[in-house]
PDB file of N, CA and C in Angstrom:
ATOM      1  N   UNK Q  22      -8.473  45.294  10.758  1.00 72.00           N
ATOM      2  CA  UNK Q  22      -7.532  46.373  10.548  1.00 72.00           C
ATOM      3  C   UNK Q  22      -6.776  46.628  11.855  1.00 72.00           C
ATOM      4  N   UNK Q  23      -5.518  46.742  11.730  1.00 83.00           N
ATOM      5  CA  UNK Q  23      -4.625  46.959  13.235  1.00 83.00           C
ATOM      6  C   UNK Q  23      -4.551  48.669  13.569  1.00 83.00           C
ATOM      7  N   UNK Q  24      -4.055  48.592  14.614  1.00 94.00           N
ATOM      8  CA  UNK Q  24      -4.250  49.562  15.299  1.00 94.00           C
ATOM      9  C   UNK Q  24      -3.085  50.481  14.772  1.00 94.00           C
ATOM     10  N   UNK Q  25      -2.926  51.690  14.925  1.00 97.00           N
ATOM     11  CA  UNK Q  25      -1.891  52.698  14.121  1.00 97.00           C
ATOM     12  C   UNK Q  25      -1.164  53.165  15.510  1.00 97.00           C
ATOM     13  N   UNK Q  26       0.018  53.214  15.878  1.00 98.00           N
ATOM     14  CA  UNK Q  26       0.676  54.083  16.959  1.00 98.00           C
ATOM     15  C   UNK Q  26       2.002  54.934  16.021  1.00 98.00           C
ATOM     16  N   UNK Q  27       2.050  56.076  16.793  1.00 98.00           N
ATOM     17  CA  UNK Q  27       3.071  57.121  16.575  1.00 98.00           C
ATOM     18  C   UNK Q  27       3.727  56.998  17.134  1.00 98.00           C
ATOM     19  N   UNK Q  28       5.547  56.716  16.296  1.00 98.00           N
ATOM     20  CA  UNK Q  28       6.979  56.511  17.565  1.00 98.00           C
ATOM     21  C   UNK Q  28       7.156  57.651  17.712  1.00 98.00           C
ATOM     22  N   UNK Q  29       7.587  58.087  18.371  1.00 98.00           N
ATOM     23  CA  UNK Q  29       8.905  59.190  18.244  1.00 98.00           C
ATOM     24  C   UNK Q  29       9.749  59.126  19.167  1.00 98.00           C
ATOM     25  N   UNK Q  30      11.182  59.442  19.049  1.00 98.00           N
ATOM     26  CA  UNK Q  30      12.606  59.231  19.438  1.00 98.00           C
ATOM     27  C   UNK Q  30      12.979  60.264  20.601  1.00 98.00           C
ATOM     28  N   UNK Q  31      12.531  60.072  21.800  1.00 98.00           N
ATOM     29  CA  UNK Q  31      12.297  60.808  22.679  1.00 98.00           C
ATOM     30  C   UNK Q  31      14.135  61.052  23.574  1.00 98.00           C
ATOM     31  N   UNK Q  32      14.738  60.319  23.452  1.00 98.00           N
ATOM     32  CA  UNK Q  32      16.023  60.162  23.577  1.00 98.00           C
ATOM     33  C   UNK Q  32      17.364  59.658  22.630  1.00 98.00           C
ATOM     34  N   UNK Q  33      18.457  60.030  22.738  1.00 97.00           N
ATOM     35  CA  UNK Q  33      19.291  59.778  22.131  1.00 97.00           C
ATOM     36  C   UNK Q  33      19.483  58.365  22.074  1.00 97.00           C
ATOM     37  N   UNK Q  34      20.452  57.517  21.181  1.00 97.00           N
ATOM     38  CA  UNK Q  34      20.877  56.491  21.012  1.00 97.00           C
ATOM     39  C   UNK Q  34      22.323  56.454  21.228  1.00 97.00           C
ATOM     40  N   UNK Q  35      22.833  57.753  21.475  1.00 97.00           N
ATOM     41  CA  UNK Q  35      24.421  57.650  21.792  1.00 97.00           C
ATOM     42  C   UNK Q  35      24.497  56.929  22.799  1.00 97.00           C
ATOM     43  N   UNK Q  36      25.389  55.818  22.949  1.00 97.00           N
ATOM     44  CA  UNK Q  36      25.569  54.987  24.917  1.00 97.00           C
ATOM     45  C   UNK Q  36      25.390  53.647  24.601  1.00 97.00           C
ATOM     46  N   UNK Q  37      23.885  53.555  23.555  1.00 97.00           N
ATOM     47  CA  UNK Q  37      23.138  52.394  23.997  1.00 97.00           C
ATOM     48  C   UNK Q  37      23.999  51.377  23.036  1.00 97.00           C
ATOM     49  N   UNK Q  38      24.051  50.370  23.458  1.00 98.00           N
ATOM     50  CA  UNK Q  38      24.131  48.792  22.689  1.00 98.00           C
ATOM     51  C   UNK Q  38      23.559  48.560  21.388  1.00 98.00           C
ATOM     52  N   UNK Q  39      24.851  48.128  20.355  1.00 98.00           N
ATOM     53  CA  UNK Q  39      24.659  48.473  18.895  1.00 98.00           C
ATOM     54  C   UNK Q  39      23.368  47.352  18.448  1.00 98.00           C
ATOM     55  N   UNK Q  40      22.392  46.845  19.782  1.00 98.00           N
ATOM     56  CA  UNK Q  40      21.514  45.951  19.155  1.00 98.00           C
ATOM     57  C   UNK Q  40      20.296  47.084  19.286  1.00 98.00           C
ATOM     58  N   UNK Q  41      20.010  47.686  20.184  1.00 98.00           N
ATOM     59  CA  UNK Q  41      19.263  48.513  20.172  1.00 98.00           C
ATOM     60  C   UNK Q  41      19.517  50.124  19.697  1.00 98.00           C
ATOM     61  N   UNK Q  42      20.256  50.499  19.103  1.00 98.00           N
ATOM     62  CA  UNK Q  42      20.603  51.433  18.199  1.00 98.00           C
ATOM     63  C   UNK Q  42      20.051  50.546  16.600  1.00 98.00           C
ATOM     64  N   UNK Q  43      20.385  49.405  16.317  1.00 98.00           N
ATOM     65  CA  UNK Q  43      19.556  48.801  15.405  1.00 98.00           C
ATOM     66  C   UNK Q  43      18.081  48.509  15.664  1.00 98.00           C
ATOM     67  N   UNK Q  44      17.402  48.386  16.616  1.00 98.00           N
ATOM     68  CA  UNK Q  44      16.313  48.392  16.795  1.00 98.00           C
ATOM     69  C   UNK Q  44      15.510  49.910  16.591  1.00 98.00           C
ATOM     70  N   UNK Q  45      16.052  50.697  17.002  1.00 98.00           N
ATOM     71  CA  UNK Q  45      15.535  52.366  16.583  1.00 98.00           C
ATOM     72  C   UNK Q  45      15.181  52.242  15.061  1.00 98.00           C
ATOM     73  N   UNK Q  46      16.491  52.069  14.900  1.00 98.00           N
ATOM     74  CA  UNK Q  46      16.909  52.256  13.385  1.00 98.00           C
ATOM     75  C   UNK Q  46      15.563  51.172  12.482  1.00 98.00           C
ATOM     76  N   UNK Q  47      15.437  50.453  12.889  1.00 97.00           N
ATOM     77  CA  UNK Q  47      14.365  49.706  11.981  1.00 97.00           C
ATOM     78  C   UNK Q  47      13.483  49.695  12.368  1.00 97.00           C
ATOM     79  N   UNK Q  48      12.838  50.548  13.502  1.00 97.00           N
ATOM     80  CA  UNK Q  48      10.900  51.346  13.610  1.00 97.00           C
ATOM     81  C   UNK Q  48      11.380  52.245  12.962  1.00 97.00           C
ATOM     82  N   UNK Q  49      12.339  52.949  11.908  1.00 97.00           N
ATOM     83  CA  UNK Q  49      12.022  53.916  11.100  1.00 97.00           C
ATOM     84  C   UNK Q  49      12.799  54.817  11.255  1.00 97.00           C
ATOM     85  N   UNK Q  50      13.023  55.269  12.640  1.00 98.00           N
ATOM     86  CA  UNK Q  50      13.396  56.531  13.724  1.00 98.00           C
ATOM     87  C   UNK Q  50      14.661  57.155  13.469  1.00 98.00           C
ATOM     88  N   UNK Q  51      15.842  57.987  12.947  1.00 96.00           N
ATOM     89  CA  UNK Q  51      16.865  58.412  12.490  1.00 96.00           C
ATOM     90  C   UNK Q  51      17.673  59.614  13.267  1.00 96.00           C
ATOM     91  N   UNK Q  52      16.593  60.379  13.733  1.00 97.00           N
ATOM     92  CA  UNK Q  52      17.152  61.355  14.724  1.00 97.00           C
ATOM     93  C   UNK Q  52      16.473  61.862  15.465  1.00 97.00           C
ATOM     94  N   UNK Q  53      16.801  62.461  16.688  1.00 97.00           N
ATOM     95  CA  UNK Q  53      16.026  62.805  18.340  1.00 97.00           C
ATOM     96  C   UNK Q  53      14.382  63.833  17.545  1.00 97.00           C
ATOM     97  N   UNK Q  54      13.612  63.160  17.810  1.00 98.00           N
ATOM     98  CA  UNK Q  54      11.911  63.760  17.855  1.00 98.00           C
ATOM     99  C   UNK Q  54      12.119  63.777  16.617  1.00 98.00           C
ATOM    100  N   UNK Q  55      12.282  62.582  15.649  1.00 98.00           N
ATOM    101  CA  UNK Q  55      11.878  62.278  14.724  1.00 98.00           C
ATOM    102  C   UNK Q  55      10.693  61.189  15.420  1.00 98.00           C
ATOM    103  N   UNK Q  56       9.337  61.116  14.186  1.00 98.00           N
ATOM    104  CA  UNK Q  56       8.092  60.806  14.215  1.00 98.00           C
ATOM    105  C   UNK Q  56       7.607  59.266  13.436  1.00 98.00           C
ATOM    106  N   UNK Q  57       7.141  58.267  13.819  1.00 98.00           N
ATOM    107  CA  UNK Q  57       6.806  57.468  12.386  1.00 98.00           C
ATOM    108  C   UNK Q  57       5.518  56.775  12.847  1.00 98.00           C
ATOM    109  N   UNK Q  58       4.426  56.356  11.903  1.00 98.00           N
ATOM    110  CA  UNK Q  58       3.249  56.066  12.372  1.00 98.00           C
ATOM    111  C   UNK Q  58       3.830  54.339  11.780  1.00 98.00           C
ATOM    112  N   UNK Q  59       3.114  53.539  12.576  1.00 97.00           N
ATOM    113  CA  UNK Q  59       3.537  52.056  12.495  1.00 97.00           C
ATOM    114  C   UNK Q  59       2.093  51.305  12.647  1.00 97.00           C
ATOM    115  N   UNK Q  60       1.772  50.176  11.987  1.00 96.00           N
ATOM    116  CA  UNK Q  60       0.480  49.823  12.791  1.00 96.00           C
ATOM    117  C   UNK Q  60       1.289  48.760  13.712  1.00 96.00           C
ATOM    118  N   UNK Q  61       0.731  48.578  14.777  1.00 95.00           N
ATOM    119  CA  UNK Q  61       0.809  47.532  16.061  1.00 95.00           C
ATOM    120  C   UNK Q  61       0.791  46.475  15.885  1.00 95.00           C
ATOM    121  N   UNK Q  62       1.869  45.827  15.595  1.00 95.00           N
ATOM    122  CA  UNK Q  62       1.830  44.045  15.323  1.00 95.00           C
ATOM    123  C   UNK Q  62       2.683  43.907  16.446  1.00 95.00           C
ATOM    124  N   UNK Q  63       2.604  42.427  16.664  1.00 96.00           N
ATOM    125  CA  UNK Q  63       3.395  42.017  17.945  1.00 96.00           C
ATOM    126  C   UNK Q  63       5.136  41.706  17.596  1.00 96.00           C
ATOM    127  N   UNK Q  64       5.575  41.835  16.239  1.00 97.00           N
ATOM    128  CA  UNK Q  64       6.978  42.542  16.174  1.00 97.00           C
ATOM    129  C   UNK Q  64       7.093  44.010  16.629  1.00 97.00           C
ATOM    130  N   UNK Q  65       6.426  44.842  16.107  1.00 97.00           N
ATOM    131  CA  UNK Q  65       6.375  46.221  16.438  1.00 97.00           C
ATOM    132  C   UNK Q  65       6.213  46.481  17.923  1.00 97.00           C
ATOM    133  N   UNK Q  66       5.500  45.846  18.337  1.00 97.00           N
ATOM    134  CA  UNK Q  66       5.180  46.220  20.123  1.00 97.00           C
ATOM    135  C   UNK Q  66       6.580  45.301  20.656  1.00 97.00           C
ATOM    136  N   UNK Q  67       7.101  44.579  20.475  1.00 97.00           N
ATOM    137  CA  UNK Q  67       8.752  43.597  20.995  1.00 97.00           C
ATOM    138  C   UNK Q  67       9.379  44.702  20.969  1.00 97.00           C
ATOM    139  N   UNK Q  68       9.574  45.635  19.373  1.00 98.00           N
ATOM    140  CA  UNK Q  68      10.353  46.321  19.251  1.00 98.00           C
ATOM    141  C   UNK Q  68      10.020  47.888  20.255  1.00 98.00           C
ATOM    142  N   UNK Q  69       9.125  47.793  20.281  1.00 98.00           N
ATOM    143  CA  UNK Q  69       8.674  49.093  21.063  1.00 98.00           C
ATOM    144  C   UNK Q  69       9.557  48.926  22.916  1.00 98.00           C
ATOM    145  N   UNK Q  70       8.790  47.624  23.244  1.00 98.00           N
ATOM    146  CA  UNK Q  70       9.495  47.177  24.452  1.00 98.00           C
ATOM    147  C   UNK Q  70      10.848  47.139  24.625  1.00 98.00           C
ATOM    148  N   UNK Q  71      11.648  47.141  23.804  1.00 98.00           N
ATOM    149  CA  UNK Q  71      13.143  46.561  23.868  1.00 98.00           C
ATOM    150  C   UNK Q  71      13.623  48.217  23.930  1.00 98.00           C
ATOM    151  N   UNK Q  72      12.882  49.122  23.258  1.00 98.00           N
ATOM    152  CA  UNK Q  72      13.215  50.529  23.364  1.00 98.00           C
ATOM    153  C   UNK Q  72      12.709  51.882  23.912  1.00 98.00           C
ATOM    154  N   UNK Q  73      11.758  51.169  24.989  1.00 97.00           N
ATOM    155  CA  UNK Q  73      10.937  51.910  25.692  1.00 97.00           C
ATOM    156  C   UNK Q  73      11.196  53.030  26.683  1.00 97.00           C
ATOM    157  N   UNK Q  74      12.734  52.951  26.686  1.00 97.00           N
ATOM    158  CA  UNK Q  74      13.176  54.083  27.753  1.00 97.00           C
ATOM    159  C   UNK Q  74      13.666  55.072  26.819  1.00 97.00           C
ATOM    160  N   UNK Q  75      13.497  55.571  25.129  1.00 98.00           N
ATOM    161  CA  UNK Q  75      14.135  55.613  24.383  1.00 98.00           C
ATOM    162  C   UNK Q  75      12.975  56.694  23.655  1.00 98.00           C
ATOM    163  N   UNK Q  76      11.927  55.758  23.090  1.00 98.00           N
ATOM    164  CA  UNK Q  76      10.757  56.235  22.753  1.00 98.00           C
ATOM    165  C   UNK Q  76       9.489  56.524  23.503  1.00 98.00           C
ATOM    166  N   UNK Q  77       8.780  57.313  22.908  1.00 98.00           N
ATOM    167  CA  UNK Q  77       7.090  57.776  23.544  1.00 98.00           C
ATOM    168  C   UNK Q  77       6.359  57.357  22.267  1.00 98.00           C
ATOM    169  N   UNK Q  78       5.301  56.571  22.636  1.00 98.00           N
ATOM    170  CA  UNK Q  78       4.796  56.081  21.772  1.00 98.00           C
ATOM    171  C   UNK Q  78       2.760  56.369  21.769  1.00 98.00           C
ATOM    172  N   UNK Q  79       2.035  56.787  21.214  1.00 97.00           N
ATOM    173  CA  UNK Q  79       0.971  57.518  21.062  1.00 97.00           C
ATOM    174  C   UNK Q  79      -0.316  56.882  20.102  1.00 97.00           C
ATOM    175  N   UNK Q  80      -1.375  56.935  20.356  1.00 96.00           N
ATOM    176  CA  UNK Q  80      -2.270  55.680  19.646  1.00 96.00           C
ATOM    177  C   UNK Q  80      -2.723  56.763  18.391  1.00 96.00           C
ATOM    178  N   UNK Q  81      -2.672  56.303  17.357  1.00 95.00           N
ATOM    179  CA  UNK Q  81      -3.514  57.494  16.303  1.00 95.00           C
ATOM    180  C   UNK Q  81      -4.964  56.863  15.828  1.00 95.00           C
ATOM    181  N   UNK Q  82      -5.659  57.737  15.933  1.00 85.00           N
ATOM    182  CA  UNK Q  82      -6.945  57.624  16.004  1.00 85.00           C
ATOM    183  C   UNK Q  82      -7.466  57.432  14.092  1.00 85.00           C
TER     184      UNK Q  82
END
């Protein structure tokens, strides 16, 4: 069973590069401190990385 982490959208997407405004957009994420639980696959963690100045990301137990 994989591990569960919580995104949430800790910054805006206004500015950024329409590849990573699509990357938000498909962990789920839609608007500032919006929340989504994801389990941890190594697409999900790429995608986490590519948007890490963006999101805070949290392990759920």
């Amino acid at each position: 069973m994989a591990k569960k982490v919580k995104i949430t959208l800790e910054r805006s997407t206004i500015g950024q590069k329409p590849a990573k405004v699509a990357t938000v957009r498909s962990l789920g994420l839609k608007k500032l401190h919006s929340s989504v639980v994801q389990e941890e696959t190594d697409a999900i963690k790429g995608m986490i990385a590519t948007v890490s100045h963006l999101v805070k990301v949290e392990e759920v137990k």
